[in-house]
Coordinates of C-alpha atoms in Angstrom, one line a residue:
X179 CA 63.3 78.4 244.7
X180 CA 61.3 81.6 244.0
X181 CA 63.0 84.5 242.3
X182 CA 63.3 86.5 245.6
X183 CA 65.3 83.7 247.3
X184 CA 67.4 83.3 244.2
X185 CA 68.3 87.0 244.1
X186 CA 69.0 87.0 247.8
X187 CA 71.5 84.1 247.5
X188 CA 73.3 85.5 244.5
X189 CA 73.4 89.0 245.9
X190 CA 74.6 88.3 249.5
X191 CA 77.2 85.7 248.5
X192 CA 78.9 88.2 246.2
X193 CA 78.9 91.3 248.5
X194 CA 81.9 93.5 247.7
X195 CA 84.7 93.5 250.3
X196 CA 84.0 97.2 251.1
X197 CA 80.5 96.3 252.4
X198 CA 81.8 93.8 255.0
X199 CA 82.6 94.8 258.6
X200 CA 86.3 95.5 259.5
X201 CA 87.9 92.3 260.7
X202 CA 85.4 90.0 259.1
X203 CA 87.3 86.7 258.5
X204 CA 84.9 85.5 255.8
X205 CA 86.0 87.8 253.0
X206 CA 86.7 84.8 250.7
X207 CA 83.2 83.5 251.0
X208 CA 81.9 79.9 251.3
X209 CA 81.7 76.9 249.0
X210 CA 80.5 73.4 248.8
X211 CA 81.5 70.5 246.6
X212 CA 81.7 66.8 245.6
X213 CA 78.0 65.9 246.5
X214 CA 77.0 62.3 247.3
X215 CA 73.6 60.9 248.1
X216 CA 74.2 61.4 251.8
X217 CA 77.0 64.0 252.1
X218 CA 78.7 67.1 250.9
X219 CA 81.9 69.1 251.5
X220 CA 81.5 72.6 253.1
X221 CA 84.4 75.0 252.8
X222 CA 85.5 78.4 254.0
X223 CA 88.9 80.1 254.8
X224 CA 89.4 82.8 257.4
X225 CA 91.1 85.8 255.9
X226 CA 90.2 89.3 257.3
X227 CA 92.9 90.8 255.1
X228 CA 93.1 88.4 252.2
X229 CA 96.0 90.1 250.4
X230 CA 98.2 90.6 253.6
X231 CA 101.9 89.8 253.2
X232 CA 102.9 86.2 253.8
X233 CA 99.7 84.6 252.4
X234 CA 98.1 84.1 255.9
X235 CA 95.2 86.5 255.2
X236 CA 95.8 88.6 258.3
X237 CA 95.2 85.7 260.7
X238 CA 97.2 85.0 263.8
X239 CA 99.6 82.1 264.0
X240 CA 97.2 79.9 266.1
X241 CA 94.3 77.5 265.7
X242 CA 90.9 79.0 265.5
X243 CA 87.6 77.3 266.3
X244 CA 84.9 77.7 263.6
X245 CA 81.3 76.7 264.2
X246 CA 79.3 75.5 261.2
X247 CA 75.6 74.8 260.6
X248 CA 73.7 72.9 257.9
X249 CA 70.0 73.5 257.7
X250 CA 66.9 72.7 255.5
X251 CA 65.9 76.3 255.2
X252 CA 67.8 79.6 254.6
X253 CA 66.7 81.0 258.0
X254 CA 68.2 78.1 259.8
X255 CA 65.1 77.2 261.8
X256 CA 65.6 73.5 260.9
X257 CA 69.3 72.8 261.5
X258 CA 70.1 69.2 260.7
X259 CA 73.9 69.1 261.3
X260 CA 76.2 71.4 263.2
X261 CA 79.6 71.2 264.8
X262 CA 83.0 72.9 265.4
X263 CA 86.0 72.7 263.0
X264 CA 89.5 73.8 263.7
X265 CA 91.1 76.3 261.2
X266 CA 94.8 75.8 261.4
X267 CA 97.5 78.2 260.3
X268 CA 99.4 75.3 258.6
X269 CA 96.5 75.1 256.2
X270 CA 96.0 78.8 255.8
X271 CA 93.0 78.7 258.3
X272 CA 90.9 76.8 255.7
X273 CA 88.0 74.7 256.8
X274 CA 86.8 71.5 255.1
X275 CA 83.7 69.9 256.7
X276 CA 82.1 66.7 255.5
X277 CA 78.7 66.3 257.0
X278 CA 77.2 62.8 256.4
X279 CA 74.0 61.0 256.9
X280 CA 72.0 63.6 254.9
X281 CA 68.9 63.0 252.9
X282 CA 69.5 62.3 249.2
X283 CA 68.4 64.8 246.5
X284 CA 67.8 67.6 249.1
X285 CA 68.6 71.3 249.0
X286 CA 70.5 72.5 252.1
X287 CA 71.8 75.8 253.4
X288 CA 75.0 76.3 255.4
X289 CA 77.1 78.9 257.2
X290 CA 80.0 79.4 259.5
X291 CA 80.6 81.5 262.6
X292 CA 83.7 82.6 264.5
X293 CA 84.7 85.4 266.8
X294 CA 81.3 87.0 266.6
X295 CA 81.3 87.0 262.8
X296 CA 78.8 85.2 260.6
X297 CA 79.7 84.0 257.1
X298 CA 77.5 84.5 254.0
X299 CA 74.9 81.8 253.6
X300 CA 75.6 79.1 251.0
X301 CA 73.2 76.9 249.2
X302 CA 74.0 73.3 248.3
X303 CA 72.4 69.9 247.6
X304 CA 73.0 66.3 247.9
X305 CA 73.0 63.9 244.9
X306 CA 69.8 61.9 244.3
X307 CA 69.4 58.4 245.7
X308 CA 70.5 55.4 243.8
X309 CA 67.6 54.0 241.7
X310 CA 66.2 57.5 240.9
X311 CA 66.7 59.5 237.7
X312 CA 65.6 63.1 238.4
X313 CA 66.6 65.7 235.8
X314 CA 70.0 67.5 236.4
X315 CA 70.9 71.1 235.3
X316 CA 74.7 71.7 235.5
X317 CA 77.2 74.3 234.3
X318 CA 80.7 73.8 232.9
X319 CA 83.4 76.5 233.2
X320 CA 87.2 76.7 232.8
X321 CA 90.1 79.1 232.5
X322 CA 89.6 82.3 234.5
X323 CA 92.6 84.7 234.2
X324 CA 92.1 87.6 236.7
X325 CA 94.2 90.0 234.6
X326 CA 92.4 89.5 231.3
X327 CA 88.8 90.3 232.3
X328 CA 86.0 90.3 234.8
X329 CA 84.4 87.1 235.9
X330 CA 81.0 88.0 234.7
X331 CA 80.5 84.6 233.2
X332 CA 80.4 83.2 236.7
X333 CA 77.6 85.6 237.6
X334 CA 75.7 84.8 234.4
X335 CA 76.0 81.0 235.2
X336 CA 74.8 81.6 238.7
X337 CA 71.7 83.3 237.3
X338 CA 70.9 80.1 235.4
X339 CA 70.5 78.3 238.8
X340 CA 72.5 75.1 238.1
X341 CA 72.2 72.2 240.5
X342 CA 75.9 71.5 240.0
X343 CA 79.0 73.3 238.6
X344 CA 82.0 71.6 237.0
X345 CA 85.2 73.6 236.9
X346 CA 87.6 71.9 234.6
X347 CA 90.9 73.6 235.4
X348 CA 92.9 76.8 235.3
X349 CA 91.0 78.2 238.3
X350 CA 93.9 80.6 238.8
X351 CA 96.9 81.7 236.6
X352 CA 100.4 81.6 238.0
X353 CA 102.0 84.4 235.9
X354 CA 103.6 87.5 237.3
X355 CA 101.8 90.8 236.6
X356 CA 101.6 91.2 232.8
X357 CA 103.2 87.8 232.3
X358 CA 100.5 86.5 230.0
X359 CA 99.1 89.0 227.5
X360 CA 96.3 88.3 225.0
X361 CA 96.6 89.4 221.4
X362 CA 95.2 92.9 222.3
X363 CA 97.7 93.3 225.1
X364 CA 94.9 94.1 227.5
X365 CA 95.4 93.9 231.3
X366 CA 92.1 94.8 233.1
X367 CA 93.4 94.3 236.7
X368 CA 96.8 93.3 237.9
X369 CA 97.9 90.1 239.6
X370 CA 99.5 90.0 242.9
X371 CA 103.3 90.4 242.8
X372 CA 105.6 87.8 241.5
X373 CA 105.1 84.6 239.5
X374 CA 103.7 82.0 241.8
X375 CA 106.4 79.7 243.1
X376 CA 106.2 79.6 246.9
X377 CA 103.3 78.5 249.0
X378 CA 102.7 82.1 250.2
X379 CA 102.6 83.3 246.6
X380 CA 100.0 80.7 245.6
X381 CA 97.9 81.5 248.6
X382 CA 97.9 85.2 247.8
X383 CA 96.9 84.5 244.2
X384 CA 94.0 82.2 245.2
X385 CA 92.8 84.7 247.8
X386 CA 93.0 87.5 245.1
X387 CA 90.8 85.5 242.8
X388 CA 88.2 84.9 245.6
X389 CA 88.0 88.7 246.2
X390 CA 85.9 88.6 242.9
X391 CA 82.2 88.8 243.9
X392 CA 81.0 86.9 240.9
X393 CA 83.3 83.9 241.7
X394 CA 82.1 84.0 245.3
X395 CA 78.5 84.1 244.2
X396 CA 78.7 81.0 242.0
X397 CA 80.6 79.1 244.8
X398 CA 77.8 79.9 247.3
X399 CA 75.0 79.1 244.9
X400 CA 75.6 75.4 244.1
X401 CA 78.1 72.6 244.8
X402 CA 81.2 72.3 242.6
X403 CA 83.1 69.4 241.2
X404 CA 86.6 70.9 240.6
X405 CA 89.8 69.5 239.0
X406 CA 93.0 71.3 238.1
X407 CA 94.7 71.7 234.8
X408 CA 98.2 73.3 234.4
X409 CA 98.0 77.0 235.5
X410 CA 97.2 76.1 239.1
X411 CA 100.9 75.2 239.1
X412 CA 102.6 76.2 235.9
X413 CA 101.9 76.5 232.2
X414 CA 102.0 73.2 230.3
X415 CA 103.7 71.1 233.0
X416 CA 103.5 67.3 232.5
X417 CA 104.0 64.7 235.2
X418 CA 107.4 65.2 236.7
X419 CA 108.4 67.6 233.9
X420 CA 108.2 71.4 234.5
X421 CA 106.3 73.6 232.1
X422 CA 107.4 76.7 230.2
X423 CA 108.8 78.7 233.1
X424 CA 112.3 77.2 232.8
X425 CA 112.7 77.5 236.5
X426 CA 114.3 74.9 238.8
X427 CA 112.7 73.3 241.9
X428 CA 109.6 72.1 240.0
X429 CA 108.7 69.5 242.7
X430 CA 108.6 72.2 245.3
X431 CA 106.3 74.3 243.1
X432 CA 104.0 71.4 242.6
X433 CA 103.9 70.8 246.3
X434 CA 103.0 74.5 247.0
X435 CA 100.5 74.7 244.1
X436 CA 98.6 71.6 245.1
X437 CA 98.5 72.6 248.8
X438 CA 97.1 76.0 248.0
X439 CA 94.6 74.4 245.6
X440 CA 93.3 72.1 248.3
X441 CA 93.2 75.0 250.8
X442 CA 90.9 77.0 248.5
X443 CA 88.5 74.4 247.0
X444 CA 85.7 72.3 248.5
X445 CA 87.6 69.0 248.2
X446 CA 87.3 65.9 250.3
X447 CA 90.0 64.6 252.6
X448 CA 90.8 61.9 250.0
X449 CA 92.3 64.7 247.9
X450 CA 94.6 65.9 250.7
X451 CA 98.0 66.5 249.0
X452 CA 100.8 64.1 249.9
X453 CA 104.2 65.4 249.0
X454 CA 104.1 66.8 245.4
X455 CA 101.1 64.7 244.5
X456 CA 97.3 64.8 244.9
X457 CA 94.5 62.4 244.2
X458 CA 92.1 64.3 242.0
X459 CA 90.6 61.6 239.8
X460 CA 87.4 60.4 241.3
X461 CA 83.9 59.2 240.6
X462 CA 80.6 60.8 241.6
X463 CA 77.1 59.5 240.8
X464 CA 73.9 61.5 240.4
X465 CA 71.4 58.8 241.2
X466 CA 71.0 56.4 238.3
X467 CA 70.9 59.4 235.8
X468 CA 74.7 59.9 235.4
X469 CA 78.1 59.2 236.7
X470 CA 80.9 61.8 236.6
X471 CA 84.2 60.2 236.0
X472 CA 86.6 63.0 236.8
X473 CA 90.0 62.6 235.2
X474 CA 93.5 64.0 235.9
X475 CA 95.3 64.6 232.6
X476 CA 98.3 66.4 234.1
X477 CA 99.8 64.4 236.9
X478 CA 100.6 61.1 235.2
X479 CA 101.4 62.1 231.6
X480 CA 104.6 61.8 229.6
X481 CA 106.1 65.1 228.5
X482 CA 104.6 66.7 225.5
X483 CA 106.5 65.7 222.3
X484 CA 108.5 67.8 219.9
X485 CA 109.0 70.7 222.3
X486 CA 105.2 71.2 222.7
X487 CA 103.1 73.8 220.9
X488 CA 101.4 73.5 217.5
X489 CA 103.4 71.3 215.1
X490 CA 102.9 70.0 211.6
X491 CA 105.5 67.2 211.8
X492 CA 105.8 65.3 215.0
X493 CA 106.0 61.5 214.6
X494 CA 106.8 61.1 218.3
X495 CA 103.2 62.0 219.2
X496 CA 102.1 58.6 217.6
X497 CA 104.4 56.5 219.7
X498 CA 102.4 53.6 221.2
X499 CA 104.1 53.8 224.6
X500 CA 103.2 57.4 225.4
X501 CA 100.6 57.9 228.2
X502 CA 98.4 60.7 229.3
X503 CA 96.2 59.4 232.1
X504 CA 98.6 56.7 233.1
X505 CA 98.1 52.9 233.6
X506 CA 96.5 53.1 237.0
X507 CA 94.0 55.8 236.2
X508 CA 93.2 54.2 232.9
X509 CA 92.4 50.9 234.6
X510 CA 90.3 52.8 237.2
X511 CA 88.4 54.5 234.4
X512 CA 87.8 51.3 232.5
X513 CA 86.6 49.4 235.6
X514 CA 84.2 52.3 236.5
X515 CA 82.8 52.4 233.0
X516 CA 82.2 48.6 233.0
X517 CA 80.5 48.8 236.3
X518 CA 78.4 51.8 235.5
X519 CA 74.6 51.3 235.4
X520 CA 73.7 55.0 235.0
X521 CA 72.0 56.3 231.9
X522 CA 74.8 58.7 231.1
X523 CA 78.5 58.7 231.7
X524 CA 80.3 62.0 231.9
X525 CA 84.1 62.0 231.5
X526 CA 85.0 65.4 233.0
X527 CA 88.6 66.3 232.0
X528 CA 90.8 69.1 230.9
X529 CA 92.2 69.0 227.4
X530 CA 90.7 68.7 223.8
X531 CA 90.1 65.0 223.1
X532 CA 88.9 65.0 219.5
X533 CA 91.4 65.3 216.7
X534 CA 91.9 69.0 215.8
X535 CA 93.8 69.7 212.6
X536 CA 94.8 73.4 212.3
X537 CA 96.2 73.0 208.8
X538 CA 94.1 73.5 205.7
X539 CA 94.7 70.8 203.1
X540 CA 96.9 67.7 203.2
X541 CA 98.9 66.9 206.3
X542 CA 98.1 67.7 209.9
X543 CA 99.1 70.5 212.3
X544 CA 98.0 69.8 215.9
X545 CA 98.4 71.1 219.4
X546 CA 100.6 68.7 221.3
X547 CA 99.3 69.7 224.7
X548 CA 96.0 68.0 223.9
X549 CA 95.1 64.3 223.3
X550 CA 96.6 64.9 219.7
X551 CA 100.0 64.7 221.4
X552 CA 99.0 61.3 222.8
X553 CA 97.2 59.5 220.0
X554 CA 97.8 55.9 221.1
X555 CA 96.5 56.8 224.6
X556 CA 93.4 58.3 223.1
X557 CA 92.8 55.2 221.0
X558 CA 93.2 53.1 224.1
X559 CA 90.8 55.2 226.2
X560 CA 88.1 55.4 223.5
X561 CA 88.6 51.7 223.0
X562 CA 87.9 51.2 226.7
X563 CA 84.8 53.3 226.4
X564 CA 83.4 51.1 223.6
X565 CA 84.4 47.8 225.2
X566 CA 82.8 48.8 228.5
X567 CA 79.4 49.1 227.1
X568 CA 78.8 52.2 229.3
X569 CA 75.8 54.0 228.2
X570 CA 75.9 57.5 226.6
X571 CA 79.5 58.6 227.1
X572 CA 80.0 62.4 227.0
X573 CA 83.4 64.1 227.4
X574 CA 83.4 67.5 229.1
X575 CA 86.5 69.6 228.4
X576 CA 88.0 73.0 229.1
X577 CA 91.5 74.5 228.5
X578 CA 91.4 75.6 224.9
X579 CA 89.7 79.1 225.4
X580 CA 87.1 78.3 222.7
X581 CA 83.7 76.6 222.6
X582 CA 83.6 73.4 220.6
X583 CA 81.1 70.6 220.1
X584 CA 82.3 67.4 218.4
X585 CA 81.5 63.8 217.7
X586 CA 84.2 61.4 218.9
X587 CA 85.1 58.9 216.2
X588 CA 86.8 55.5 216.3
X589 CA 89.0 56.8 213.5
X590 CA 89.2 60.5 213.1
X591 CA 90.7 60.2 209.6
X592 CA 87.5 58.5 208.4
X593 CA 84.4 60.8 208.9
X594 CA 82.1 57.8 208.4
X595 CA 83.7 55.7 211.2
X596 CA 81.8 54.6 214.3
X597 CA 80.6 57.4 216.7
X598 CA 82.0 56.6 220.1
X599 CA 80.4 59.5 222.0
X600 CA 80.4 63.3 222.0
X601 CA 82.7 66.0 223.4
X602 CA 81.5 69.4 224.7
X603 CA 84.3 72.0 225.2
X604 CA 83.7 75.1 227.2
X605 CA 85.5 78.3 226.3
X606 CA 87.3 80.4 229.0
X607 CA 85.7 82.6 231.5
X608 CA 88.2 85.4 230.7
X609 CA 91.5 84.0 229.4
X610 CA 92.6 85.6 226.1
X611 CA 90.4 88.6 226.7
X612 CA 87.2 89.6 224.8
X613 CA 87.5 87.0 222.1
X614 CA 85.8 87.5 218.7
X615 CA 83.4 85.9 216.2
X616 CA 84.9 85.0 212.9
X617 CA 82.4 83.0 210.8
X618 CA 84.7 82.7 207.7
X619 CA 87.6 81.3 209.7
X620 CA 85.3 79.0 211.6
X621 CA 83.9 77.6 208.4
X622 CA 87.4 76.6 207.2
X623 CA 88.2 75.0 210.6
X624 CA 85.0 73.0 210.5
X625 CA 85.5 71.9 206.9
X626 CA 89.0 70.6 207.8
X627 CA 87.5 68.8 210.9
X628 CA 84.1 67.4 209.8
X629 CA 83.5 65.7 213.2
X630 CA 83.5 69.2 214.9
X631 CA 80.1 70.7 214.6
X632 CA 80.6 74.1 216.3
X633 CA 83.4 76.5 217.3
X634 CA 83.3 79.9 218.8
X635 CA 86.2 82.1 220.0
X636 CA 84.3 84.2 222.5
X637 CA 84.2 83.9 226.3
X638 CA 81.5 82.2 228.2
X639 CA 80.3 78.9 229.7
X640 CA 78.1 75.8 229.0
X641 CA 74.8 74.9 230.7
X642 CA 73.4 71.4 230.2
X643 CA 70.0 69.9 231.0
X644 CA 70.2 66.1 231.5
X645 CA 67.1 63.8 231.5
X646 CA 66.9 60.0 231.2
X647 CA 66.3 60.4 227.4
X648 CA 68.2 63.5 226.4
X649 CA 71.2 65.8 227.0
X650 CA 70.7 69.4 225.9
X651 CA 73.8 71.6 225.9
X652 CA 73.6 75.4 225.5
X653 CA 76.7 77.3 224.7
X654 CA 76.6 80.8 226.3
X655 CA 78.9 83.6 225.1
X656 CA 79.6 87.1 226.3
X657 CA 80.4 90.0 223.9
X658 CA 83.2 91.3 226.2
X659 CA 84.9 90.6 229.5
X660 CA 87.2 93.7 229.6
X661 CA 84.3 95.7 231.0
X662 CA 82.0 94.7 233.8
X663 CA 78.4 93.3 233.6
X664 CA 78.4 91.9 230.0
X665 CA 75.1 90.2 229.0
X666 CA 75.2 86.6 227.9
X667 CA 73.4 84.8 225.1
X668 CA 73.1 81.3 223.9
X669 CA 74.8 81.1 220.5
X670 CA 74.5 77.4 219.9
X671 CA 72.5 74.5 221.2
X672 CA 72.9 70.7 220.8
X673 CA 71.1 67.6 221.9
X674 CA 72.2 64.1 222.3
X675 CA 69.5 61.5 222.4
X676 CA 69.8 58.4 224.6
X677 CA 71.8 55.8 222.6
X678 CA 72.6 58.1 219.7
X679 CA 76.3 58.8 220.4
X680 CA 76.2 61.9 218.2
X681 CA 75.3 65.5 218.3
X682 CA 72.1 67.0 216.9
X683 CA 71.8 70.8 216.3
X684 CA 68.9 72.4 218.2
X685 CA 67.1 75.7 217.9
X686 CA 68.7 78.5 219.9
X687 CA 66.7 80.7 222.2
X688 CA 66.5 84.4 221.3
X689 CA 69.5 86.4 222.7
X690 CA 69.0 88.5 225.8
X691 CA 70.7 91.6 224.2
X692 CA 72.5 92.5 221.0
X693 CA 76.1 91.1 220.9
X694 CA 79.0 93.1 219.4
X695 CA 81.9 91.0 218.1
X696 CA 85.3 92.2 219.3
X697 CA 88.5 92.2 217.2
X698 CA 91.5 90.1 218.0
X699 CA 93.0 86.7 217.5
X700 CA 93.1 83.7 219.8
X701 CA 96.3 82.4 221.4
X702 CA 96.8 78.7 222.3
X703 CA 96.7 78.3 226.1

C-alpha cells in the first residue's frame, strides 16, 4: 500500500468519538482475526452509547440486522463476499462473521452497515497458501491498562504496517478505579465504576477500552491473533482457583469475563464460551513459513505454589505432578509440533518461560506466576519441543511488563547446555506507567541469568520480520505513556538464523527522536 492509503486507514479507523454522527452504532470500530488461507473473522459491536448503564451500549433489547461486505479494494468496487448477520442483545449486539472461500495471501477490505450508518473500513488479509513461504511482518503486544497510560504503542505499531498482530493477554484490566497503581501512583484516566465481576461490568470495561482511537486503529489495520491472560477475568487466577481478589463466586466471574472477551474480540465460533470455559488454544499456519501454536496458560493450570508472588524458598514449585498447560493441551501441542512442516514454529503464550532468578548470588528467587512456578511442566514441554524435531521453535510471551530476549536451555542451571529455542518477551503497552531505563540494574540481572540477552523496563512492543532463513525481532520502546503521542524507537534488535536455536545481537536503527528515561520502579504484574 502507498503512504496515502496507509494514512487513510490508520486515520479513519481511529476517529475520535466526538467526530462521529449522533446515534452511530459503530463507535467501537471494526476488527478481524484468526486468518487462514481461505478465510478470516470479521467483527464489530453495535454501541451508539458505549458507556451506557447496563453494558448494552445504548442498544434496544431486540435483534438487529447488520449488512457486511468484503472487497478487494478499499472503494468496494470489487466486492467478493457480502451478507447479513444478526446482532443479538444476548451477545451485546456483537457480530462475528467468518467469510470462507477466499484467495490465499490476499489483502481485503471490509465494512458493516445498519440503520443508515456505515462503519469504518477495515483492512485484513488471508494467510498464504500451503507450499508457499512469503515473508511475514508481525507485531507482538500485551498488557494495556487504561488507567496507567495512553495506548500510543498501538498507534506506533500500526504505523509499522504489520501483516498480523499477536495480542498475548491482559487486553483489559479488571480493577476498580485506582485499584492498581504503579510505583509513581499515576492514574492518567479513570476506569469505569466498580471492579469487574458481572457481565455488565465486563462489557462496560471492554467498551471503554475500545473508545481509545489508537486501539481501534490497530484493530482496523491488520488481523489479530488474540489470547487472554489473567486480567481479562482477575489477577493471577489459576484454573478453578480465584486470584487475588478474595471474592466468592469465581466461576460466575469466569463465565462473565469469558463471554465479554468473546463479544469484543475477532474470535471464531470454535472459541464460543461454554459455561465457565472457553477453547482458546489453537493452531494457525502462515503458508509453509510458520505455524502459530497459541497456548492457554491460565485455564488448565494448578494453583500457584507458596501463596504466589516472588519467593526465595518454594520447594513445591519443583513437584513433578504440577501442570500449567494440562495433559490435553500438552498432547495437542506435542502432536502439532511433530506434524509441523513449516520453517518456523511460534509458541504464542502468556507468561515468562525461561528461568528468571531475581536474587543476586547463591540460591534462587523466582516469580511463581511464571513457568518458574511449574518447573517440571516446563521441562516436559521443552522436552516435547526437542523430541518433535519441529524446526526453529520460538516462544512469544507477554505479561511481565518488561522487554526480554532469551535463549531457552535444556538445563537453565548450566549455561552451556543445549539451546532448545529462543523466547521473545514483549513489554506492556501501558501497565506500570512510564517505566524507566536502568543500565546498572539490568547488568546485574543479566549477569545472574546469562541465558537472558536483553531486558528493558520501558513500555512498547515488538515487531518481527520472518523469512525462510531468518527471524529479525526489533524491540520498540516509548519514553512515556502518561502523556499522549510519545515517539517510539528501536532499542534492541536480534536475529535468529534458520537452524541456530539461539539469539544473535543485531545493529539497531537510529532512533526517531531523543528518548528521556523516566524515574520509577517496576512492579510484578
